[in-house]
mmCIF file of C-alpha atoms and ligand atoms in Angstrom:
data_model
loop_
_atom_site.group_PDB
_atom_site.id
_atom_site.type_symbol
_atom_site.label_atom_id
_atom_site.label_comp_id
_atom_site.label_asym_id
_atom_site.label_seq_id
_atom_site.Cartn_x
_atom_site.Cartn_y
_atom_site.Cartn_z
ATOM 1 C CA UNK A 70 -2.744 -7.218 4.165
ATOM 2 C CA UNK A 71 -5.237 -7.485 2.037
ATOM 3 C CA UNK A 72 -7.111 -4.506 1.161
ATOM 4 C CA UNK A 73 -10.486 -5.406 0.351
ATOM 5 C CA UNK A 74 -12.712 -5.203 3.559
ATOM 6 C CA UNK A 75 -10.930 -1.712 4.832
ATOM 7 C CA UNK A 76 -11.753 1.650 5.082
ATOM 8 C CA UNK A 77 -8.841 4.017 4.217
ATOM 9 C CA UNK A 78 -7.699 8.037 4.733
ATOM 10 C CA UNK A 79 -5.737 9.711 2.280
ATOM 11 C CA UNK A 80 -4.726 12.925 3.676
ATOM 12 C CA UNK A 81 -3.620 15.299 1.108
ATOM 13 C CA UNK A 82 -5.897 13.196 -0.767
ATOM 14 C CA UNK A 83 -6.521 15.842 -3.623
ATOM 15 C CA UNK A 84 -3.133 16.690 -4.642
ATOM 16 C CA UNK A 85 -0.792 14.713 -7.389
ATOM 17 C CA UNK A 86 0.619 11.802 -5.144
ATOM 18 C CA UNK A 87 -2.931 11.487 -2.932
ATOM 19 C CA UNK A 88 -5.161 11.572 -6.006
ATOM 20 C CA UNK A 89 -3.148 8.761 -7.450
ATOM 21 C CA UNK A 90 -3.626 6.746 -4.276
ATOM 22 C CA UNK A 91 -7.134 7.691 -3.675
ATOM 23 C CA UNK A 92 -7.685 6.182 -6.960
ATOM 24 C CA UNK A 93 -5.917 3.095 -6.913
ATOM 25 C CA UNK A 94 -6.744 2.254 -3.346
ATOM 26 C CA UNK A 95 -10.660 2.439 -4.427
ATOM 27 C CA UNK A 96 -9.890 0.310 -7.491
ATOM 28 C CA UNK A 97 -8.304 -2.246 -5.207
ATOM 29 C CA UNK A 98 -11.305 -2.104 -3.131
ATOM 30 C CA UNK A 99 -11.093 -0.115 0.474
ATOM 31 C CA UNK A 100 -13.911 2.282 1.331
ATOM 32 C CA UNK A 101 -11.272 5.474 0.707
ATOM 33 C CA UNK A 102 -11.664 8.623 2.536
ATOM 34 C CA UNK A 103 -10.416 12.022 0.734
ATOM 35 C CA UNK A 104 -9.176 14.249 3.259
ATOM 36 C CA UNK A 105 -8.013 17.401 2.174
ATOM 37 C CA UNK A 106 -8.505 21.197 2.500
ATOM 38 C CA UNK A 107 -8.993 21.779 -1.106
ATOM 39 C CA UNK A 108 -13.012 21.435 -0.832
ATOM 40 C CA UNK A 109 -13.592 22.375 -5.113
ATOM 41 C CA UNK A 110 -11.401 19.116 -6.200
ATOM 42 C CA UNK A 111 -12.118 17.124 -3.104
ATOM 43 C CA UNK A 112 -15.881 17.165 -3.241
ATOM 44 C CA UNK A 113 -15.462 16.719 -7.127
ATOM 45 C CA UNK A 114 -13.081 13.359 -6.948
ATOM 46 C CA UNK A 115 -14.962 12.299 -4.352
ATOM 47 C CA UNK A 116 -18.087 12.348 -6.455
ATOM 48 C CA UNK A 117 -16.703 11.075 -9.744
ATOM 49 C CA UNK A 118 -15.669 7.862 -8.062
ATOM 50 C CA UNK A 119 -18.698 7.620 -5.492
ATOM 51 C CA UNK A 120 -16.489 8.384 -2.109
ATOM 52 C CA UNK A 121 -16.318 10.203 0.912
ATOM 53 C CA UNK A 122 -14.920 13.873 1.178
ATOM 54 C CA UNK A 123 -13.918 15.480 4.200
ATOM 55 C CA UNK A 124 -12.260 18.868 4.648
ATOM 56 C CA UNK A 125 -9.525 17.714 7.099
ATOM 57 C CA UNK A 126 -6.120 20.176 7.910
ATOM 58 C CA UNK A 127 -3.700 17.431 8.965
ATOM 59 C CA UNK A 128 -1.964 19.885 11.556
ATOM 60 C CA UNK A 129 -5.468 19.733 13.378
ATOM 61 C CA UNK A 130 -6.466 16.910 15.866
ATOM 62 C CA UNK A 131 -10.213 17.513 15.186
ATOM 63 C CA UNK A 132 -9.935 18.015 11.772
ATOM 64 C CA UNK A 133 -8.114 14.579 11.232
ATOM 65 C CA UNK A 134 -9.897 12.516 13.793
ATOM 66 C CA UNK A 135 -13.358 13.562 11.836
ATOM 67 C CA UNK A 136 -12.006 11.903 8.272
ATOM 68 C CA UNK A 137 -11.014 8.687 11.111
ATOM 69 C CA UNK A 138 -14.434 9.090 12.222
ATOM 70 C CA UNK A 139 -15.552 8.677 8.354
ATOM 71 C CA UNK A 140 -13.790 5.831 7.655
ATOM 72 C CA UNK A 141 -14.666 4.364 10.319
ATOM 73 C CA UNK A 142 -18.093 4.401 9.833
ATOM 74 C CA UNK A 143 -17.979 2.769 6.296
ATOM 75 C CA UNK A 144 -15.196 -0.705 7.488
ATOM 76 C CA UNK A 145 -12.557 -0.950 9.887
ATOM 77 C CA UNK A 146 -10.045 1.872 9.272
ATOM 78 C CA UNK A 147 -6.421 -0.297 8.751
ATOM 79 C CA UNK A 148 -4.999 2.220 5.556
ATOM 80 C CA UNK A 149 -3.685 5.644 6.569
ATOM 81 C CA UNK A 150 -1.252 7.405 3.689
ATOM 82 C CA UNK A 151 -0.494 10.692 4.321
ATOM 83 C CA UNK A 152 0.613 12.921 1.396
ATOM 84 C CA UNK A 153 -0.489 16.401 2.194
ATOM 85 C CA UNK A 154 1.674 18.746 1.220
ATOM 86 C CA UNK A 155 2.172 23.059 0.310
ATOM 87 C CA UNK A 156 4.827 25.469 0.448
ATOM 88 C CA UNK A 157 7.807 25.604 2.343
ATOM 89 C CA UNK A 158 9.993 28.238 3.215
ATOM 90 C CA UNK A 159 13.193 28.021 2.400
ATOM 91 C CA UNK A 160 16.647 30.342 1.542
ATOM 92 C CA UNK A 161 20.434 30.290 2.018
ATOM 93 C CA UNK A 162 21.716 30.043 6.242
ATOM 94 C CA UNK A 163 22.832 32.882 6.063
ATOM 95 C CA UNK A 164 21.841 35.149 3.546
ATOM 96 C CA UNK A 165 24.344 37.655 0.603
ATOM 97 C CA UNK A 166 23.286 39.830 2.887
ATOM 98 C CA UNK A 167 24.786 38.403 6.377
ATOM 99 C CA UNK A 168 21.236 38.045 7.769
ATOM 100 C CA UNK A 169 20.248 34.509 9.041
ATOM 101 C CA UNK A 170 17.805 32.283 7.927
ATOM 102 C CA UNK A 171 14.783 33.493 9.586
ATOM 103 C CA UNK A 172 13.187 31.150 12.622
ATOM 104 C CA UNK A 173 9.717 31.807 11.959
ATOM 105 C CA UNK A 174 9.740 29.965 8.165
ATOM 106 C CA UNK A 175 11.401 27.333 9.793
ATOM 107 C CA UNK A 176 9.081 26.469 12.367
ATOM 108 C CA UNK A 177 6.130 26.795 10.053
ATOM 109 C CA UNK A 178 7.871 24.719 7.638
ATOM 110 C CA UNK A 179 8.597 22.206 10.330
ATOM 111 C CA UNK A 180 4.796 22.644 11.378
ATOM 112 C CA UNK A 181 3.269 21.624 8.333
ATOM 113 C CA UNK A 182 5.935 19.165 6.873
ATOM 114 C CA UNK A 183 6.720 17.376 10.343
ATOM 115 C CA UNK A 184 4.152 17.744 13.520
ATOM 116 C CA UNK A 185 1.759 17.722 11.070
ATOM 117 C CA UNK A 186 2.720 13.917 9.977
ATOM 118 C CA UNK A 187 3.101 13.046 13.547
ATOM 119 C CA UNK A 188 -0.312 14.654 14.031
ATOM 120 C CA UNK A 189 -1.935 12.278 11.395
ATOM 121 C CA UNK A 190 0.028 9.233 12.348
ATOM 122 C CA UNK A 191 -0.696 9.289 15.948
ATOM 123 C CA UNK A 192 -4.349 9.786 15.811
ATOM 124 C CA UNK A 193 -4.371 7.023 12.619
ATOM 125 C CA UNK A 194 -2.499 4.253 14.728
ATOM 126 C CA UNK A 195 -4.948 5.587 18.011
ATOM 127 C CA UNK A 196 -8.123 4.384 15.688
ATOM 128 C CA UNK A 197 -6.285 1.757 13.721
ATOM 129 C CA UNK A 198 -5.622 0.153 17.247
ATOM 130 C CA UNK A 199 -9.125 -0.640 17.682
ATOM 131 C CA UNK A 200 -9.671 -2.368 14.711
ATOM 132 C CA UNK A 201 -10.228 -6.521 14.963
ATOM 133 C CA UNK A 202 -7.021 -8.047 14.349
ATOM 134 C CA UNK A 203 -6.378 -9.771 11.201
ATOM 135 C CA UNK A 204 -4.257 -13.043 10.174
ATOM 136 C CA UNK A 205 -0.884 -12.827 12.612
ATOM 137 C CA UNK A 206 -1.997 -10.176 14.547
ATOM 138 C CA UNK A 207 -2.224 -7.490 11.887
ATOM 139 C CA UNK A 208 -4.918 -4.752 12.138
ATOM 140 C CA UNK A 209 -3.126 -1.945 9.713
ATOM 141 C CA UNK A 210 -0.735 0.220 7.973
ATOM 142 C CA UNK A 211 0.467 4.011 8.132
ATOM 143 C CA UNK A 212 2.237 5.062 4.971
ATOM 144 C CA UNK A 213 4.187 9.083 5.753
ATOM 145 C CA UNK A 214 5.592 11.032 2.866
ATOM 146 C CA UNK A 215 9.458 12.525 3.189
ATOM 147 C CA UNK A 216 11.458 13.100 0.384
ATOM 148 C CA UNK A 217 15.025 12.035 -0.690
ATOM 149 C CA UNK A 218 15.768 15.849 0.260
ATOM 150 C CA UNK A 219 15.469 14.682 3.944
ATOM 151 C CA UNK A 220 18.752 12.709 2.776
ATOM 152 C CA UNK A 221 20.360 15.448 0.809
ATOM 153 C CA UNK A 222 18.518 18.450 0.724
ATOM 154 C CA UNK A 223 19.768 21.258 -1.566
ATOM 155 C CA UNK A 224 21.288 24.582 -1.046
ATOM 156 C CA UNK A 225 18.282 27.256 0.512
ATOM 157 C CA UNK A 226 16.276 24.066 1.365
ATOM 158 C CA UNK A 227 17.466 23.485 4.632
ATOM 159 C CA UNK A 228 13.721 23.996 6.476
ATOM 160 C CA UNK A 229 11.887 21.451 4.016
ATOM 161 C CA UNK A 230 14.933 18.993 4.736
ATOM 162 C CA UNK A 231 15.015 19.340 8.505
ATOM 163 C CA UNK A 232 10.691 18.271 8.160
ATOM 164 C CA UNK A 233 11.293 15.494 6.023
ATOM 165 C CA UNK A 234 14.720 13.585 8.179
ATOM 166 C CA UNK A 235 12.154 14.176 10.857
ATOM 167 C CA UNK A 236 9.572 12.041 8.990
ATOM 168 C CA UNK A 237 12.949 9.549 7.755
ATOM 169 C CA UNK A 238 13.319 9.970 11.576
ATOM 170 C CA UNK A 239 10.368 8.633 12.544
ATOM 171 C CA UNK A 240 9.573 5.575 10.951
ATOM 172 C CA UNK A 241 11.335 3.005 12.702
ATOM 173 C CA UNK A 242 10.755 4.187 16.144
ATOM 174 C CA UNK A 243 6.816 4.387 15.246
ATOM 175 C CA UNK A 244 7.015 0.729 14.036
ATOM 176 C CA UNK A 245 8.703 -0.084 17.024
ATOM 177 C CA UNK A 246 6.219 1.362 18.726
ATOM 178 C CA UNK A 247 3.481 -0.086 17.554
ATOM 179 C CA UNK A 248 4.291 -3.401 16.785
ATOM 180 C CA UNK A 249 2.597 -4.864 19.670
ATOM 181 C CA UNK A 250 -0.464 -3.404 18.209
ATOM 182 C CA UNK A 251 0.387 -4.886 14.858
ATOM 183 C CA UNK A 252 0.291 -2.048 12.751
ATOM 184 C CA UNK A 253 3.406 -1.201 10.199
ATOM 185 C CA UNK A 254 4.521 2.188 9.439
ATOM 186 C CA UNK A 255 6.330 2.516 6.120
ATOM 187 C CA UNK A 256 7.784 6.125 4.540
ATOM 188 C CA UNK A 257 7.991 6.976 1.029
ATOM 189 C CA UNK A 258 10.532 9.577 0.123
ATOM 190 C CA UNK A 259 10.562 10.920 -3.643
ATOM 191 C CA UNK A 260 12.511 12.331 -5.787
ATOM 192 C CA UNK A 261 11.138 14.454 -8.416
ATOM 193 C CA UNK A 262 7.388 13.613 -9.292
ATOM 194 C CA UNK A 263 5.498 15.417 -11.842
ATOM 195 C CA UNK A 264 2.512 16.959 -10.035
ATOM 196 C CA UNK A 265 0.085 19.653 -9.772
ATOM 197 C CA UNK A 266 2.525 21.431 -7.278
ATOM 198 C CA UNK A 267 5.013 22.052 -9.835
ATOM 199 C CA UNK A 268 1.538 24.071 -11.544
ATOM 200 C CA UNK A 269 2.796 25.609 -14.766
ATOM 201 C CA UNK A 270 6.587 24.751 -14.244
ATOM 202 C CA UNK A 271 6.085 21.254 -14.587
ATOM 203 C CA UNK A 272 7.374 20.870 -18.004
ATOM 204 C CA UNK A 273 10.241 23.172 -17.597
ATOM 205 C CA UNK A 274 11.116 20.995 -14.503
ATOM 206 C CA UNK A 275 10.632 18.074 -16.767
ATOM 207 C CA UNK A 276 13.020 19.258 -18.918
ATOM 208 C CA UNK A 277 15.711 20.068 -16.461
ATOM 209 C CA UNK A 278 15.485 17.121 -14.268
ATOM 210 C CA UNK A 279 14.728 14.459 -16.737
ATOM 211 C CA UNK A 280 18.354 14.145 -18.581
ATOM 212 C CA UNK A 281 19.823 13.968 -14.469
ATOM 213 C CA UNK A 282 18.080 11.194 -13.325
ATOM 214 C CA UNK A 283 20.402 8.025 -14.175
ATOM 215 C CA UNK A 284 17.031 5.743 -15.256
ATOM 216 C CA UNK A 285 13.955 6.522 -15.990
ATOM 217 C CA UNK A 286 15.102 9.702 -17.377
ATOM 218 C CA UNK A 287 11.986 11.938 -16.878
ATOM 219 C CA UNK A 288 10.354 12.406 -13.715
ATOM 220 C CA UNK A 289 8.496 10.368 -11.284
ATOM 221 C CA UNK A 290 4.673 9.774 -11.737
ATOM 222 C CA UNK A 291 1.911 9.966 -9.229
ATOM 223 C CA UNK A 292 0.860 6.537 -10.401
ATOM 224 C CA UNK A 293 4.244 4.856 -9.229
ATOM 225 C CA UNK A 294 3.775 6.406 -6.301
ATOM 226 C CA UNK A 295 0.387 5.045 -5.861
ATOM 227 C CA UNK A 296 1.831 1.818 -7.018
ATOM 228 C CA UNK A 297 4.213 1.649 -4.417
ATOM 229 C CA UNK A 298 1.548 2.240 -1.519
ATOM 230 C CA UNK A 299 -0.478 -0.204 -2.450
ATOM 231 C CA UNK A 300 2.710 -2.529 -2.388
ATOM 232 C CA UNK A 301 3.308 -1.579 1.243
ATOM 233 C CA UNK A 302 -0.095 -1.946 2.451
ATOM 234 C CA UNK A 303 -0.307 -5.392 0.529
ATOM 235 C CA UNK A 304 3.137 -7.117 1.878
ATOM 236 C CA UNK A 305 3.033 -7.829 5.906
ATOM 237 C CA UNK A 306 6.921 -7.601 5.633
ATOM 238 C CA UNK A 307 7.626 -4.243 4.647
ATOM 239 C CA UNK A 308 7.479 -2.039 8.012
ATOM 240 C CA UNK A 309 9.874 0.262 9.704
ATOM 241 C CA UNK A 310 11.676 0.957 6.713
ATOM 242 C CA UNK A 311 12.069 4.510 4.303
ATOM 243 C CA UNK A 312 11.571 3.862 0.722
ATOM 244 C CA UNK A 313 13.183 6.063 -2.281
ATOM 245 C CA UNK A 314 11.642 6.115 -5.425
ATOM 246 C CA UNK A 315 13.411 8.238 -7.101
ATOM 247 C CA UNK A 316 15.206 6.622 -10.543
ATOM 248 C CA UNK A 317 18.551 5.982 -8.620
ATOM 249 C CA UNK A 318 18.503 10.318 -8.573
ATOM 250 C CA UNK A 319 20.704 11.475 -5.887
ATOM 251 C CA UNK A 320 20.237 15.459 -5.355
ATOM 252 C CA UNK A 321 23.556 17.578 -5.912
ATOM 253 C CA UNK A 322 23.749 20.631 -3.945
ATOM 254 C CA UNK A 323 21.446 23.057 -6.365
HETATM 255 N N1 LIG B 65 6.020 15.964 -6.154
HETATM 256 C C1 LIG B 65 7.276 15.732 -5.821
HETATM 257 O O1 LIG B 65 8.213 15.830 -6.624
HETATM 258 C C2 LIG B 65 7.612 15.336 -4.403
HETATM 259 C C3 LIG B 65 8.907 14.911 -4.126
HETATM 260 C C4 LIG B 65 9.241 14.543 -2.840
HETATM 261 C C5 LIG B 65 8.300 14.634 -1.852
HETATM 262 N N2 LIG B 65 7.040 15.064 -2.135
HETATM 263 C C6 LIG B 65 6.088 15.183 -1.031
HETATM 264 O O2 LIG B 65 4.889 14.520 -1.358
HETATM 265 C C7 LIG B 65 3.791 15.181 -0.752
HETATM 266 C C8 LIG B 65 2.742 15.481 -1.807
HETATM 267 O O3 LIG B 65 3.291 16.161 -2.868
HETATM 268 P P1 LIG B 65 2.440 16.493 -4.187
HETATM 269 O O4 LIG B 65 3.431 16.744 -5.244
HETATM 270 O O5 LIG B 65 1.396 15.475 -4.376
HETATM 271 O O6 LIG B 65 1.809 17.890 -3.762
HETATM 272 P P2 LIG B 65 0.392 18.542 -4.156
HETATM 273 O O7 LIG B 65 0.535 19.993 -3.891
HETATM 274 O O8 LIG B 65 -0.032 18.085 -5.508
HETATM 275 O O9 LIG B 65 -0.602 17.909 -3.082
HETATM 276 C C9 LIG B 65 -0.608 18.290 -1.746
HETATM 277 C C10 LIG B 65 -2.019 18.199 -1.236
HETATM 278 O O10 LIG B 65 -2.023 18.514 0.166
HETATM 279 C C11 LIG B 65 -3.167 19.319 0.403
HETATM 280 N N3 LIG B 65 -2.991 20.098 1.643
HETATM 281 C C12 LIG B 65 -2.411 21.310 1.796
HETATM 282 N N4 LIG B 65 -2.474 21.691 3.085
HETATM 283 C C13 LIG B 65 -3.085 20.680 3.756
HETATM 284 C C14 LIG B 65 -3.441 20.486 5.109
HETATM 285 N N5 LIG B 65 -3.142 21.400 6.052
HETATM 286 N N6 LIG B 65 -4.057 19.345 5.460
HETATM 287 C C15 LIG B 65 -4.358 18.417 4.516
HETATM 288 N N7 LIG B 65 -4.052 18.540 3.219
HETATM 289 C C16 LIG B 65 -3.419 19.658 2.840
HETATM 290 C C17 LIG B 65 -3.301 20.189 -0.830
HETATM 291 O O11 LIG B 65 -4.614 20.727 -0.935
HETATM 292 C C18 LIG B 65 -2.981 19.204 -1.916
HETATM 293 O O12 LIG B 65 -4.128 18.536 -2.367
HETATM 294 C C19 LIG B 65 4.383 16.417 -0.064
HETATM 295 O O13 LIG B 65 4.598 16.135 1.301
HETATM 296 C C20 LIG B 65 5.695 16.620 -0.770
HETATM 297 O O14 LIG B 65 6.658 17.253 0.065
HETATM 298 C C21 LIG B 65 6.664 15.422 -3.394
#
């Protein structure tokens, strides 16, 4: 599809992966949206490359469908990557100290990492749906964020993982779904990519991570990431279908 023409949300759009993709998908030419809840660095990308900010909170209907309602206004809204993202809870099952894992982490973790994707991909394919059809039917794309831990999540990280095989979960049921609408859903999961939300641990994690990945051997970069949504949104074929980019890196247990 080509991308020129299209308006775009990037939810999460502030953060290491979004930024990236903010920024490529304006250099590639769609009227991109940043939708985020950090205001300071939204309002200040958004300004630096001449684009639309809004303060959106992907777990809320009216918060997301008001970035739609942005796009929308500027071309027909056929590019929705979501790569929001914060903490998650995590810790053994069962703890040294007998106690389980406790419910309420899990459900917030779940929350954020999983209803909140659902949240943003059922009110993007809703609006996406009512854009004109393109060549073969075609009116848009919906690129979700896992994680290869939703394949093999590590020791105390069983919350996170249960979100993200939720998100693996979903992909080819939501293509299915919407195929007669002709709009693709694609998932990225990552392994280890050097962002912001690593803060001042980066390096170490750079360090540690680096010599384990079989090749690259360093961490992932937002820009690959980036690279690999445009890729999706550009080739009709790719749909229903979870992509790893993760330098062949398969988690061990810890
Ligand atoms: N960086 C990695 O190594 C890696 C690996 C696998 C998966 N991922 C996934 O990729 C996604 C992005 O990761 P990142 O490294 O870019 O993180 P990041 O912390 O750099 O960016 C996350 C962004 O989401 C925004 N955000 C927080 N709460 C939000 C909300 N309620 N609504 C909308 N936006 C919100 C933050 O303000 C931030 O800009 C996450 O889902 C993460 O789980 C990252």
């Amino acid at each position: 599809m080509q991308i020129t023409g299209s308006s775009a949300i990037v939810v999460g759009g502030t953060g290491g992966l979004g930024e990236a993709t903010v920024r490529r998908l304006h250099a590639a030419g769609a009227q991109v949206v940043v939708a985020d809840v950090n205001d300071e660095k939204g309002k200040e990308l958004a300004s630096e490359l001449g684009i639309r900010y809004v303060h959106t909170d992907a777990t809320s209907e009216e918060s997301v469908n008001a970035a739609i309602a942005e796009a929308q206004s500027l071309a027909p809204l056929r590019i929705s990557v979501d790569t929001h993202g914060g903490p998650a809870t995590g810790g053994r099952l069962v703890g040294k100290d007998g106690a389980p894992l406790a419910l309420e982490g899990f459900r917030t973790t779940v929350e954020f990492y999983l209803t909140a994707v659902f949240n943003v991909l059922r009110l993007s394919a809703a609006a996406i749906a009512k854009s004109e059809p393109l060549e073969e039917g075609a009116r848009g794309v919906i690129v979700n964020t896992a994680s290869i831990a939703g394949y093999e999540g590590q020791i105390g990280q069983l919350p996170y993982s249960a979100a993200k095989g939720g998100v693996i979960g979903m992909t080819l049921v939501a293509a299915r779904d919407l195929s007669p609408l002709g709009i693709r859903v694609v998932t990225i999961a990552p392994g280890t990519v050097n962002t912001p939300a690593y803060g001042k641990s980066a390096d170490q994690l750079e360090k540690y991570w680096g010599p384990q990945i079989p090749f690259p051997k360093r961490m992932g970069r937002s820009t690959e990431y980036a690279q690999l949504a445009q890729s999706i949104i550009e080739n009709d074929y790719l749909n229903g279908e979870i992509i790893r980019l993760d330098g062949a890196l398969r988690f061990p247990p810890k």
